[in-house]
Coordinates of C-alpha atoms and ligand atoms in Angstrom, one line a residue:
M297 CA 59.3 -47.1 -6.3
I298 CA 59.9 -46.8 -2.7
G299 CA 57.0 -46.2 -0.5
L300 CA 54.3 -47.6 -2.7
P301 CA 51.7 -49.3 -0.5
D302 CA 51.1 -53.0 -0.6
E303 CA 47.6 -53.2 -1.9
S304 CA 46.8 -56.7 -0.7
S305 CA 47.8 -56.1 2.9
K306 CA 45.8 -52.9 2.9
K307 CA 42.8 -54.9 1.8
S308 CA 43.0 -57.5 4.4
K309 CA 43.6 -54.9 7.1
K310 CA 40.4 -53.3 5.8
Y311 CA 38.4 -56.5 6.0
G312 CA 39.8 -57.1 9.5
A313 CA 38.7 -53.7 10.5
V314 CA 35.2 -54.1 9.1
S315 CA 34.6 -57.4 10.8
I316 CA 35.9 -56.1 14.1
A317 CA 33.7 -53.1 13.6
A318 CA 30.7 -55.4 12.9
I319 CA 31.4 -57.4 16.1
V320 CA 31.7 -54.2 18.1
V321 CA 28.4 -53.0 16.6
V322 CA 26.7 -56.2 17.6
I323 CA 28.1 -56.1 21.1
V324 CA 27.2 -52.4 21.5
F325 CA 23.8 -53.0 20.1
F326 CA 22.9 -55.7 22.5
S327 CA 24.9 -54.7 25.6
T328 CA 23.9 -51.1 25.5
N329 CA 20.6 -49.3 25.0
L330 CA 21.1 -49.1 21.2
F331 CA 18.3 -51.5 20.6
A332 CA 16.0 -49.5 22.8
W333 CA 17.1 -46.3 21.1
S334 CA 16.4 -47.7 17.7
K335 CA 12.8 -48.5 18.9
I336 CA 12.4 -44.9 20.2
L337 CA 13.6 -43.5 16.9
L338 CA 12.0 -45.8 14.4
L339 CA 8.6 -46.8 15.9
G340 CA 5.7 -44.5 15.2
Q341 CA 3.9 -42.9 18.1
D342 CA 0.7 -44.2 19.6
T343 CA -2.2 -42.2 18.1
D344 CA -4.4 -42.4 21.1
I345 CA -2.1 -40.3 23.3
C346 CA -3.9 -37.1 24.4
P347 CA -6.7 -37.1 22.0
I348 CA -8.4 -33.7 21.4
V349 CA -11.8 -34.0 23.0
K350 CA -14.9 -32.8 21.1
I351 CA -16.2 -29.3 21.8
E352 CA -19.1 -29.2 24.3
R353 CA -21.7 -26.5 23.9
P354 CA -24.9 -26.7 26.1
E355 CA -28.2 -27.2 24.2
S356 CA -29.2 -23.7 25.2
F357 CA -26.3 -22.3 23.3
Y358 CA -27.7 -23.6 20.0
K359 CA -31.1 -22.1 20.7
D360 CA -29.8 -18.7 21.7
N361 CA -26.2 -17.9 22.3
S362 CA -26.9 -14.3 23.4
T363 CA -26.1 -14.9 27.1
V364 CA -22.6 -16.1 26.6
T365 CA -22.0 -13.5 23.9
N366 CA -23.2 -10.9 26.3
I367 CA -21.1 -12.2 29.2
L368 CA -18.0 -12.1 27.0
Q369 CA -18.7 -9.0 24.8
G370 CA -21.5 -6.9 26.3
D371 CA -20.4 -3.4 27.4
E372 CA -23.1 -3.0 30.0
F373 CA -22.6 -6.5 31.4
R374 CA -18.9 -5.8 31.7
K375 CA -19.5 -2.6 33.6
V376 CA -21.9 -4.2 36.1
S377 CA -19.7 -7.2 36.6
A378 CA -16.7 -5.0 37.2
E379 CA -18.5 -3.2 39.9
K380 CA -19.3 -6.4 41.7
L381 CA -15.7 -7.6 41.7
S382 CA -14.4 -4.2 42.6
K383 CA -16.7 -4.0 45.6
A384 CA -15.7 -7.5 46.7
V385 CA -12.1 -6.4 46.8
Q386 CA -13.0 -3.3 48.8
V387 CA -14.1 -5.5 51.7
D388 CA -10.8 -6.2 53.5
T389 CA -10.6 -10.0 54.2
Q390 CA -6.9 -10.4 55.0
I391 CA -6.0 -13.4 57.0
Y392 CA -2.8 -13.8 59.0
D393 CA -0.9 -16.9 60.2
D394 CA -2.2 -18.9 63.1
P395 CA -5.7 -17.3 63.4
P396 CA -7.6 -18.0 66.6
E397 CA -10.6 -20.4 66.8
V398 CA -13.7 -18.7 65.5
D399 CA -15.6 -19.1 68.8
S400 CA -12.8 -17.8 71.0
N401 CA -12.2 -14.6 69.1
P402 CA -15.2 -13.4 67.2
E403 CA -13.7 -9.9 66.8
Y404 CA -10.8 -11.3 64.7
W405 CA -13.2 -12.9 62.2
A406 CA -15.8 -10.0 62.2
K407 CA -14.5 -8.8 58.8
F408 CA -16.1 -11.8 57.2
K409 CA -19.4 -10.7 58.5
K410 CA -19.0 -7.6 56.4
F411 CA -18.1 -9.7 53.4
H412 CA -21.2 -11.8 53.8
K413 CA -23.3 -8.6 53.9
Y414 CA -21.7 -7.5 50.7
L415 CA -22.6 -10.8 49.1
E416 CA -26.2 -10.7 50.3
K417 CA -26.6 -7.2 49.1
T418 CA -25.0 -7.8 45.7
F419 CA -26.6 -11.2 45.0
P420 CA -30.1 -11.0 46.5
T421 CA -31.5 -13.5 44.0
V422 CA -29.0 -16.2 45.1
Y423 CA -29.8 -15.6 48.7
E424 CA -33.5 -15.8 48.0
H425 CA -33.5 -18.9 45.8
L426 CA -30.8 -21.1 47.2
E427 CA -30.3 -22.7 50.6
V428 CA -27.7 -20.6 52.4
N429 CA -25.7 -22.3 55.2
T430 CA -22.9 -21.0 57.4
V431 CA -20.4 -23.5 58.6
N432 CA -18.2 -22.6 61.6
T433 CA -19.9 -19.2 61.4
Y434 CA -18.0 -17.8 58.5
G435 CA -17.7 -20.6 56.0
L436 CA -20.4 -20.3 53.3
V437 CA -22.2 -23.1 51.6
F438 CA -24.9 -22.3 49.0
Y439 CA -27.0 -25.3 47.8
W440 CA -29.3 -25.3 44.8
K441 CA -31.2 -28.6 45.0
G442 CA -31.5 -30.5 41.8
S443 CA -34.7 -32.1 40.6
N444 CA -33.1 -35.5 40.2
S445 CA -31.9 -36.7 43.6
K446 CA -30.0 -39.6 41.9
L447 CA -27.5 -37.2 40.5
K448 CA -24.7 -36.1 42.8
P449 CA -24.3 -32.4 43.1
L450 CA -21.6 -30.4 41.4
M451 CA -19.5 -28.2 43.7
L452 CA -17.8 -24.9 42.8
T453 CA -15.5 -23.5 45.3
A454 CA -13.2 -20.5 46.1
H455 CA -12.1 -18.7 49.3
Q456 CA -13.2 -15.4 50.9
D457 CA -9.9 -14.6 52.5
V458 CA -6.9 -12.9 50.9
V459 CA -3.2 -12.8 51.8
P460 CA -2.1 -9.7 53.8
V461 CA -0.6 -6.6 52.2
Q462 CA 2.8 -6.0 53.7
E463 CA 2.6 -2.7 55.5
E464 CA 6.0 -1.5 54.1
T465 CA 4.9 -2.2 50.5
L466 CA 1.7 0.0 50.6
G467 CA 3.5 2.8 48.9
D468 CA 4.5 0.6 46.0
W469 CA 1.0 -0.1 44.9
S470 CA -0.1 1.8 41.8
H471 CA -3.6 1.9 43.3
P472 CA -4.5 1.2 46.9
P473 CA -4.9 -2.6 47.4
F474 CA -8.5 -2.3 48.8
E475 CA -9.8 0.2 46.3
G476 CA -10.6 -2.2 43.5
Y477 CA -9.4 0.3 40.9
F478 CA -10.5 -0.5 37.3
D479 CA -9.2 1.3 34.2
G480 CA -11.7 -0.4 31.9
K481 CA -9.2 -3.2 31.0
T482 CA -7.3 -4.2 34.2
M483 CA -8.5 -4.3 37.8
F484 CA -6.1 -3.9 40.7
G485 CA -6.4 -5.0 44.3
R486 CA -5.6 -7.6 46.8
G487 CA -7.6 -10.8 46.0
V488 CA -8.6 -9.6 42.6
S489 CA -7.0 -12.7 41.1
D490 CA -6.6 -14.9 44.2
C491 CA -9.4 -15.5 44.3
K492 CA -12.3 -13.1 44.8
N493 CA -12.6 -13.3 41.0
V494 CA -13.5 -17.0 41.2
L495 CA -15.9 -16.4 44.1
V496 CA -17.7 -13.5 42.4
S497 CA -17.9 -15.3 39.1
I498 CA -19.5 -18.3 40.7
M499 CA -22.1 -16.0 42.4
E500 CA -22.7 -14.1 39.1
T501 CA -23.2 -17.4 37.3
L502 CA -25.8 -18.6 39.8
E503 CA -27.5 -15.2 39.6
I504 CA -27.8 -15.4 35.8
L505 CA -29.1 -18.9 35.8
I506 CA -31.7 -18.1 38.5
K507 CA -32.9 -15.1 36.5
Q508 CA -33.2 -17.3 33.4
D509 CA -35.3 -19.7 35.4
F510 CA -32.9 -22.5 34.9
K511 CA -34.0 -25.7 36.7
P512 CA -31.0 -27.9 37.5
E513 CA -31.5 -31.6 37.5
R514 CA -28.1 -32.0 39.1
G515 CA -27.7 -30.0 42.3
I516 CA -25.2 -27.3 42.6
I517 CA -23.1 -26.3 45.6
A518 CA -21.0 -23.2 46.0
A519 CA -18.7 -23.4 49.0
F520 CA -16.4 -20.6 50.2
G521 CA -13.9 -21.1 53.1
M522 CA -12.4 -18.1 54.9
D523 CA -8.8 -19.2 55.6
E524 CA -7.4 -20.9 52.6
E525 CA -4.3 -18.8 52.7
V526 CA -3.4 -20.3 56.1
S527 CA -4.4 -23.9 55.1
G528 CA -8.2 -23.9 55.6
W529 CA -8.4 -25.5 59.1
H530 CA -11.2 -23.1 60.2
G531 CA -13.1 -22.9 56.9
A532 CA -12.7 -25.7 54.3
S533 CA -12.0 -28.3 56.9
H534 CA -15.3 -27.7 58.6
I535 CA -17.1 -27.4 55.2
A536 CA -15.7 -30.8 54.3
G537 CA -17.2 -32.4 57.4
Y538 CA -20.5 -30.7 56.9
L539 CA -20.8 -31.8 53.3
E540 CA -19.6 -35.4 54.0
E541 CA -22.2 -35.7 56.7
R542 CA -24.9 -34.4 54.4
F543 CA -24.0 -36.0 51.1
G544 CA -21.9 -38.9 52.2
K545 CA -18.5 -40.1 51.3
D546 CA -17.9 -39.6 47.6
G547 CA -21.3 -37.9 47.5
I548 CA -20.2 -35.0 45.3
Y549 CA -20.0 -35.3 41.5
A550 CA -17.0 -33.1 40.9
I551 CA -15.3 -30.1 42.5
I552 CA -13.8 -27.1 40.6
D553 CA -11.5 -24.9 42.8
E554 CA -9.1 -22.1 42.0
G555 CA -6.2 -23.2 39.9
A556 CA -4.2 -23.0 36.7
G557 CA -5.8 -21.9 33.4
L558 CA -4.7 -21.5 29.8
T559 CA -1.4 -20.3 28.4
K560 CA 0.6 -20.4 25.2
D561 CA 2.7 -23.5 25.5
P562 CA 6.3 -22.3 25.5
F563 CA 7.5 -25.5 23.9
T564 CA 5.0 -25.9 21.0
G565 CA 3.3 -22.6 20.6
N566 CA -0.2 -24.2 21.1
I567 CA -2.8 -22.8 23.3
I568 CA -2.8 -25.2 26.2
A569 CA -5.3 -25.5 29.2
M570 CA -4.0 -27.1 32.3
P571 CA -6.6 -28.2 34.9
G572 CA -4.9 -29.3 38.0
T573 CA -5.6 -33.0 38.6
G574 CA -3.0 -33.6 41.3
E575 CA -1.2 -31.8 44.1
K576 CA 2.1 -32.6 45.7
G577 CA 2.2 -33.5 49.4
Y578 CA 3.8 -31.3 52.0
V579 CA 5.8 -31.9 55.1
D580 CA 8.1 -29.8 57.3
V581 CA 10.6 -31.8 59.3
E582 CA 12.3 -30.3 62.3
I583 CA 15.5 -31.8 63.6
S584 CA 16.8 -30.6 66.9
L585 CA 20.1 -31.6 68.5
T586 CA 20.7 -31.3 72.3
T587 CA 24.2 -31.4 73.6
P588 CA 25.8 -30.7 77.0
G589 CA 26.4 -27.0 77.6
G590 CA 29.5 -25.5 79.1
H591 CA 32.1 -22.9 78.8
S592 CA 33.4 -22.3 75.3
S593 CA 37.0 -22.2 76.5
V594 CA 37.1 -26.0 76.6
P595 CA 34.8 -27.0 73.8
P596 CA 34.3 -30.4 72.2
D597 CA 35.5 -30.7 68.6
H598 CA 31.9 -30.5 67.4
T599 CA 29.2 -28.5 69.1
S600 CA 25.5 -29.0 68.4
I601 CA 25.8 -26.3 65.7
G602 CA 28.8 -28.0 64.1
I603 CA 27.1 -31.4 64.0
L604 CA 23.8 -30.0 62.8
S605 CA 25.7 -28.1 60.0
E606 CA 27.3 -31.4 59.0
L607 CA 23.9 -32.9 58.8
A608 CA 22.7 -29.9 56.7
Y609 CA 25.5 -30.6 54.3
V610 CA 24.7 -34.3 54.2
I611 CA 21.0 -33.6 53.5
E612 CA 21.8 -31.4 50.6
Q613 CA 24.5 -33.7 49.2
E614 CA 21.8 -36.1 48.2
Q615 CA 18.7 -34.8 46.4
Y616 CA 15.5 -36.8 45.9
E617 CA 15.4 -38.8 42.6
P618 CA 13.1 -37.5 39.9
V619 CA 10.4 -40.0 39.0
L620 CA 7.8 -39.9 36.2
T621 CA 5.2 -42.6 36.0
E622 CA 1.8 -42.9 34.4
L623 CA 0.4 -41.9 37.8
N624 CA 1.9 -38.4 37.5
P625 CA -0.2 -35.9 35.6
T626 CA 3.1 -34.3 34.5
L627 CA 3.7 -37.3 32.2
H628 CA 0.4 -36.8 30.5
M629 CA 1.0 -33.0 30.3
L630 CA 4.3 -33.6 28.5
Q631 CA 2.6 -36.2 26.3
C632 CA -0.1 -33.7 25.4
Q633 CA 2.6 -31.2 24.5
A634 CA 4.5 -33.7 22.4
A635 CA 1.6 -35.4 20.7
H636 CA 0.3 -32.0 19.4
D637 CA 3.7 -30.5 18.5
H638 CA 2.7 -30.2 14.9
R639 CA 5.3 -27.5 14.2
K640 CA 8.0 -29.9 15.5
K641 CA 9.3 -27.4 18.1
I642 CA 10.4 -30.1 20.6
P643 CA 13.6 -31.9 19.5
G644 CA 12.7 -35.1 17.8
I645 CA 14.4 -37.5 20.2
L646 CA 12.9 -35.9 23.2
R647 CA 9.5 -35.8 21.6
K648 CA 9.6 -39.4 20.7
S649 CA 10.9 -40.4 24.1
I650 CA 8.2 -38.5 25.9
L651 CA 5.6 -40.4 24.0
R652 CA 7.1 -43.7 25.1
A653 CA 8.1 -42.7 28.6
G654 CA 5.1 -44.3 30.2
Y655 CA 6.4 -47.9 29.5
D656 CA 9.9 -47.6 28.0
K657 CA 12.6 -47.4 30.6
V658 CA 15.3 -46.0 28.4
A659 CA 12.9 -43.3 27.0
N660 CA 11.8 -42.5 30.5
S661 CA 15.3 -42.0 31.9
F662 CA 16.2 -39.8 28.9
V663 CA 13.2 -37.6 29.5
L664 CA 14.0 -37.4 33.2
K665 CA 17.6 -36.4 32.5
Q666 CA 16.7 -33.8 29.9
L667 CA 13.7 -32.2 31.8
S668 CA 15.3 -32.2 35.2
K669 CA 17.6 -29.5 33.9
I670 CA 14.6 -27.2 33.7
P671 CA 13.8 -26.2 37.4
S672 CA 10.1 -25.5 36.7
L673 CA 9.7 -29.0 35.4
R674 CA 12.1 -30.8 37.7
Y675 CA 10.0 -30.3 40.8
L676 CA 6.9 -31.6 39.0
M677 CA 8.7 -34.9 39.0
Q678 CA 10.7 -34.9 42.2
T679 CA 10.3 -34.3 46.0
S680 CA 11.8 -31.0 46.9
Q681 CA 13.8 -30.4 50.0
A682 CA 14.7 -26.9 51.2
L683 CA 16.6 -26.1 54.4
D684 CA 14.6 -23.1 55.4
I685 CA 15.3 -22.4 59.1
I686 CA 18.3 -23.0 61.3
S687 CA 18.8 -21.7 64.8
G688 CA 21.0 -22.3 67.8
G689 CA 23.3 -20.7 70.3
E690 CA 22.7 -18.0 72.9
K691 CA 25.9 -16.4 73.9
N692 CA 29.3 -15.8 72.5
N693 CA 31.1 -17.7 75.3
A694 CA 28.6 -20.5 76.0
L695 CA 28.4 -23.8 74.2
P696 CA 25.0 -24.1 72.4
E697 CA 22.9 -26.7 74.2
N698 CA 20.4 -26.9 71.4
A699 CA 20.3 -26.3 67.7
K700 CA 17.4 -26.7 65.3
L701 CA 17.0 -27.2 61.6
L702 CA 13.8 -27.1 59.6
V703 CA 13.6 -28.8 56.2
N704 CA 10.6 -28.1 54.0
H705 CA 9.4 -30.8 51.5
R706 CA 6.9 -30.9 48.7
V707 CA 6.3 -34.6 48.1
A708 CA 6.3 -36.0 44.6
I709 CA 3.1 -37.6 43.2
E710 CA 4.5 -41.1 43.3
K711 CA 5.8 -40.7 46.9
N712 CA 4.3 -40.1 50.3
V713 CA 5.2 -38.4 53.6
D714 CA 6.6 -41.7 55.0
S715 CA 9.1 -41.8 52.2
V716 CA 10.4 -38.4 53.2
K717 CA 10.6 -39.5 56.9
E718 CA 12.5 -42.6 55.9
A719 CA 15.0 -40.7 53.8
I720 CA 15.8 -38.0 56.3
T721 CA 16.0 -40.6 59.1
K722 CA 18.7 -42.4 57.3
K723 CA 20.8 -39.3 56.9
V724 CA 20.4 -38.3 60.6
L725 CA 21.2 -41.8 61.7
A726 CA 24.5 -41.7 59.8
V727 CA 25.5 -38.4 61.4
A728 CA 24.3 -39.5 64.8
K729 CA 26.4 -42.6 64.7
K730 CA 29.5 -40.8 63.5
H731 CA 29.2 -38.3 66.4
D732 CA 28.0 -40.9 69.0
V733 CA 24.8 -39.1 69.9
G734 CA 21.3 -40.6 70.4
L735 CA 18.5 -40.4 67.9
N736 CA 14.7 -40.3 68.4
A737 CA 13.1 -40.2 64.9
F738 CA 9.3 -39.6 64.6
G739 CA 8.6 -41.0 68.0
K740 CA 10.9 -44.1 67.7
K741 CA 14.1 -44.4 69.7
L742 CA 16.7 -45.6 67.2
L743 CA 19.8 -44.8 69.2
E744 CA 20.0 -44.3 73.0
P745 CA 20.8 -40.8 74.1
T746 CA 24.5 -40.6 75.0
A747 CA 26.5 -38.2 77.2
K748 CA 27.4 -36.4 74.0
G749 CA 23.8 -35.6 73.1
N750 CA 20.6 -36.6 71.4
F751 CA 18.9 -35.9 68.1
D752 CA 15.1 -35.5 67.9
V753 CA 13.4 -35.6 64.5
H754 CA 9.7 -34.8 64.2
V755 CA 7.1 -33.3 61.8
S756 CA 6.5 -29.6 62.4
G757 CA 3.0 -28.5 62.0
K758 CA 0.6 -30.5 59.9
S759 CA 1.7 -32.5 57.0
T760 CA -0.4 -33.2 53.9
E761 CA -0.2 -36.4 51.8
T762 CA 0.1 -36.2 48.1
A763 CA -3.5 -35.7 46.7
P764 CA -5.3 -38.6 45.0
V765 CA -5.0 -38.0 41.2
T766 CA -8.2 -37.0 39.3
P767 CA -8.8 -39.4 36.4
I768 CA -8.6 -38.1 32.9
G769 CA -10.1 -39.3 29.7
D770 CA -13.6 -40.0 31.2
E771 CA -16.9 -38.2 30.6
L772 CA -16.2 -35.5 33.1
W773 CA -12.8 -34.8 31.6
G774 CA -14.6 -34.4 28.3
Y775 CA -16.9 -31.8 29.8
V776 CA -14.1 -29.8 31.4
A777 CA -12.0 -29.9 28.2
G778 CA -14.9 -29.6 25.8
V779 CA -16.4 -26.4 27.4
T780 CA -12.9 -24.9 27.6
R781 CA -12.5 -25.5 23.8
H782 CA -15.9 -24.0 23.2
I783 CA -15.3 -20.8 25.1
F784 CA -11.7 -20.3 23.9
E785 CA -12.2 -21.4 20.3
D786 CA -15.6 -20.0 19.6
Y787 CA -15.0 -16.7 21.3
V788 CA -11.4 -15.9 22.3
F789 CA -9.0 -17.3 19.8
T790 CA -11.3 -17.6 16.8
N791 CA -8.4 -18.0 14.4
L792 CA -6.5 -21.0 15.7
T793 CA -4.9 -23.4 13.2
D794 CA -4.6 -26.0 16.0
P795 CA -7.2 -26.7 18.6
V796 CA -6.8 -25.8 22.2
V797 CA -4.9 -28.7 23.9
V798 CA -6.3 -29.6 27.3
A799 CA -3.7 -31.3 29.5
P800 CA -3.7 -32.4 33.1
A801 CA -1.2 -30.8 35.4
I802 CA -0.1 -30.8 39.0
M803 CA -0.1 -27.9 41.4
T804 CA 3.1 -27.5 43.5
G805 CA 1.1 -25.6 46.2
N806 CA -2.0 -26.8 48.0
T807 CA -5.5 -25.3 47.9
D808 CA -8.6 -25.8 50.1
T809 CA -9.2 -29.0 48.1
R810 CA -6.8 -30.9 50.5
H811 CA -9.8 -31.0 52.8
Y812 CA -12.2 -32.3 50.1
W813 CA -10.7 -35.6 49.1
N814 CA -13.4 -37.6 50.8
L815 CA -16.1 -35.9 48.8
T816 CA -15.1 -36.9 45.3
D817 CA -12.2 -38.3 43.3
H818 CA -12.9 -35.7 40.6
I819 CA -11.2 -32.5 41.7
Y820 CA -10.1 -29.9 39.2
R821 CA -8.0 -27.0 40.3
Y822 CA -8.9 -24.9 37.4
S823 CA -9.6 -21.3 36.5
P824 CA -9.9 -21.1 32.8
M825 CA -8.4 -17.7 32.2
F826 CA -5.7 -17.0 29.6
M827 CA -2.3 -15.7 30.6
L828 CA 1.2 -15.8 29.1
D829 CA 2.8 -16.0 32.5
F830 CA 0.5 -16.5 35.6
L831 CA 2.8 -14.9 38.1
K832 CA 3.8 -11.8 36.0
D833 CA 0.3 -11.4 34.6
T834 CA -1.4 -11.3 38.0
N835 CA 1.2 -10.5 40.6
V836 CA -0.7 -12.8 42.9
H837 CA 0.3 -12.5 46.6
S838 CA 2.4 -9.4 45.7
V839 CA 2.3 -5.7 45.1
D840 CA -0.2 -4.6 42.3
E841 CA -2.1 -7.8 42.2
H842 CA -4.3 -7.4 39.1
I843 CA -6.5 -9.2 36.6
E844 CA -7.3 -8.5 32.9
F845 CA -11.0 -8.2 33.2
D846 CA -11.6 -10.2 30.0
N847 CA -10.3 -13.1 32.0
H848 CA -12.8 -12.7 34.7
L849 CA -15.5 -12.8 32.1
R850 CA -14.1 -16.0 30.5
L851 CA -14.2 -17.7 33.9
L852 CA -17.8 -16.6 34.3
A853 CA -18.7 -17.9 30.8
F854 CA -17.0 -21.2 31.6
F855 CA -19.0 -21.7 34.8
Y856 CA -22.2 -20.7 33.1
E857 CA -21.8 -23.3 30.4
F858 CA -20.2 -26.0 32.5
I859 CA -23.1 -26.1 34.9
Q860 CA -25.4 -26.7 32.0
V861 CA -23.3 -29.2 30.3
V862 CA -23.0 -31.5 33.3
Q863 CA -26.8 -31.7 33.5
Q864 CA -27.0 -33.6 30.2
Ligands
LIG1154 C1 -24.3 -17.0 17.9 O1 -25.5 -17.1 17.1 C2 -25.5 -16.3 16.0 C3 -26.8 -16.5 15.3 O2 -27.9 -16.3 16.1 C4 -24.4 -16.6 15.0 O3 -24.3 -15.8 14.0 C5 -23.1 -16.6 15.8 O4 -22.0 -17.1 15.0 C6 -23.1 -17.4 17.1 N1 -21.9 -17.2 17.8 C7 -21.1 -18.2 18.0 C8 -19.8 -17.9 18.8 O5 -21.3 -19.4 17.7
LIG1155 C1 -7.4 -14.2 11.5 O1 -6.3 -14.5 10.7 C2 -6.3 -13.7 9.5 C3 -5.1 -14.3 8.6 O2 -4.0 -14.6 9.4 C4 -6.1 -12.3 9.8 O3 -6.1 -11.5 8.7 C5 -7.3 -11.8 10.7 O4 -7.1 -10.5 11.1 C6 -7.4 -12.8 11.9 N1 -8.6 -12.4 12.6 C7 -8.6 -12.3 14.0 C8 -10.0 -12.0 14.6 O5 -7.7 -12.4 14.7
LIG1156 C1 -11.9 -39.0 55.2 O1 -12.4 -40.2 55.6 C2 -11.6 -40.9 56.5 C3 -12.1 -42.3 56.7 O2 -13.5 -42.3 56.8 C4 -11.5 -40.1 57.8 O3 -10.6 -40.8 58.7 C5 -10.9 -38.8 57.5 O4 -10.8 -38.0 58.7 C6 -11.7 -38.0 56.4 N1 -10.9 -36.9 56.0 C7 -11.4 -35.7 56.1 C8 -10.5 -34.6 55.6 O5 -12.5 -35.4 56.5
LIG1157 ZN1 -6.2 -18.8 46.4

């Protein structure tokens, strides 16, 4: 009988264990996030997150859809349209960094005169019927006055310039970059997808509408800068001033500029369109450190290079925190993906957390943690910092008197340029104190220069604040999304089981629209073309830049219908 367990003591131990467990559960439930988690897991999702907007077709479509059908499917139309784009590519409009003022060096800019000639020759009806203005000589603004002066005009925009072709890559192109080669399906050439395609499709649209004797109630502006690829200070910046003077602050109805389009959502498999409704800010910060020179046989323990290297390390030690609030289009993009994930491709906890992330702290931090692991998503939620240039030192036996570090930042939607200045100042201040050198940060003297040296921190070049975010869910959003659905569901993907999801997104780069904020708060960086992978499917800025011509035609069809829909 040895070794038989004592039943009663076992039982009491068990009860003891159960009650301790219960207490632990209660403590855990209330002292941790378990309560929050049970809400995330058990509560249903809001049904009004990212509603699918209704399809918008202009009235003319119901009477006679042959124009749109012809744009998208007509063989002859395709041929003629291809020639127009190809010839636009043949006019070389490369722009290089730091262009001279237009007035001071007319020769430099003369290539744009050629481009204007090409436009005038190719689109005579547009030149004949619309008011044509040049701004700062080579910026182009076409204005089609509407019959109802109470309606603010719609503005479509693109740029005439293209990024340079690197001399040494010329041999790598399958077809010369300024030939505009077209094999019937794909067109090759510099600018063919960034963004002479947008410019030409706007001109083609205007031409078609004029020929159809369309009479806009709402005016239409087409504006084309000539230095977008070097930040637009000679083109778009002047165009902005011209339009603000003419139409007033907030005098434009909406702006559509080059931008993202449609893709197959890698998470859900849905077709998703992503008009850019926000843009991150931009600031380059240069930090220079001056220290006494001297012979390197009797060096101090830390030279300017050493101290600056320590600072570089300190800067990278601490990255900016990711943030994701209602203000950030990225949250709405994720919610559009999650809300329409009917095939349940996104893991359940993540999907449910995304849907609550706008107001639920626990859900929000879970989403941030999970999605920050994906680099392409992380920087939609976080200010980026990249140490891009470091320089210093002259001679192998002389102490470096000066060393410089340049840090490039793309500022998160919820933040501003000042927040970057503040963060970097704090880091420099710590290193400056440690090494007993002075600090002048953004024009403020924080530490007196010492015999050991002095830091100077300043903005290099021009910074750009985070763009105001375009509202979604309003009438205009309905037009943008509704026409997109019409073109892509009626013509392109006629077999979809789920509708096209239209979600707002942010651009991590800037376009000419940075100059246009005063004109309207409705800016869409949007080129509704379909691609699985934008960079791979266009090689934009690279060798063999190309476009599937079908996409050019879709863009054209979109503009053609959108102009009509916003009249209603
Ligand atoms: C265009 O109109 C024709 C009838 O005129 C119709 O058969 C066709 O389905 C329409 N196309 C679309 C995409 O709605
Ligand atoms: C539509 O789907 C059906 C069934 O999946 C398929 O047989 C048909 O070829 C598809 N049509 C088009 C135009 O893709
Ligand atoms: C926008 O308007 C403000 C205030 O009127 C002005 O200071 C600023 O220069 C304008 N911005 C642009 C880009 O024109
Ligand atoms: Zn561009």
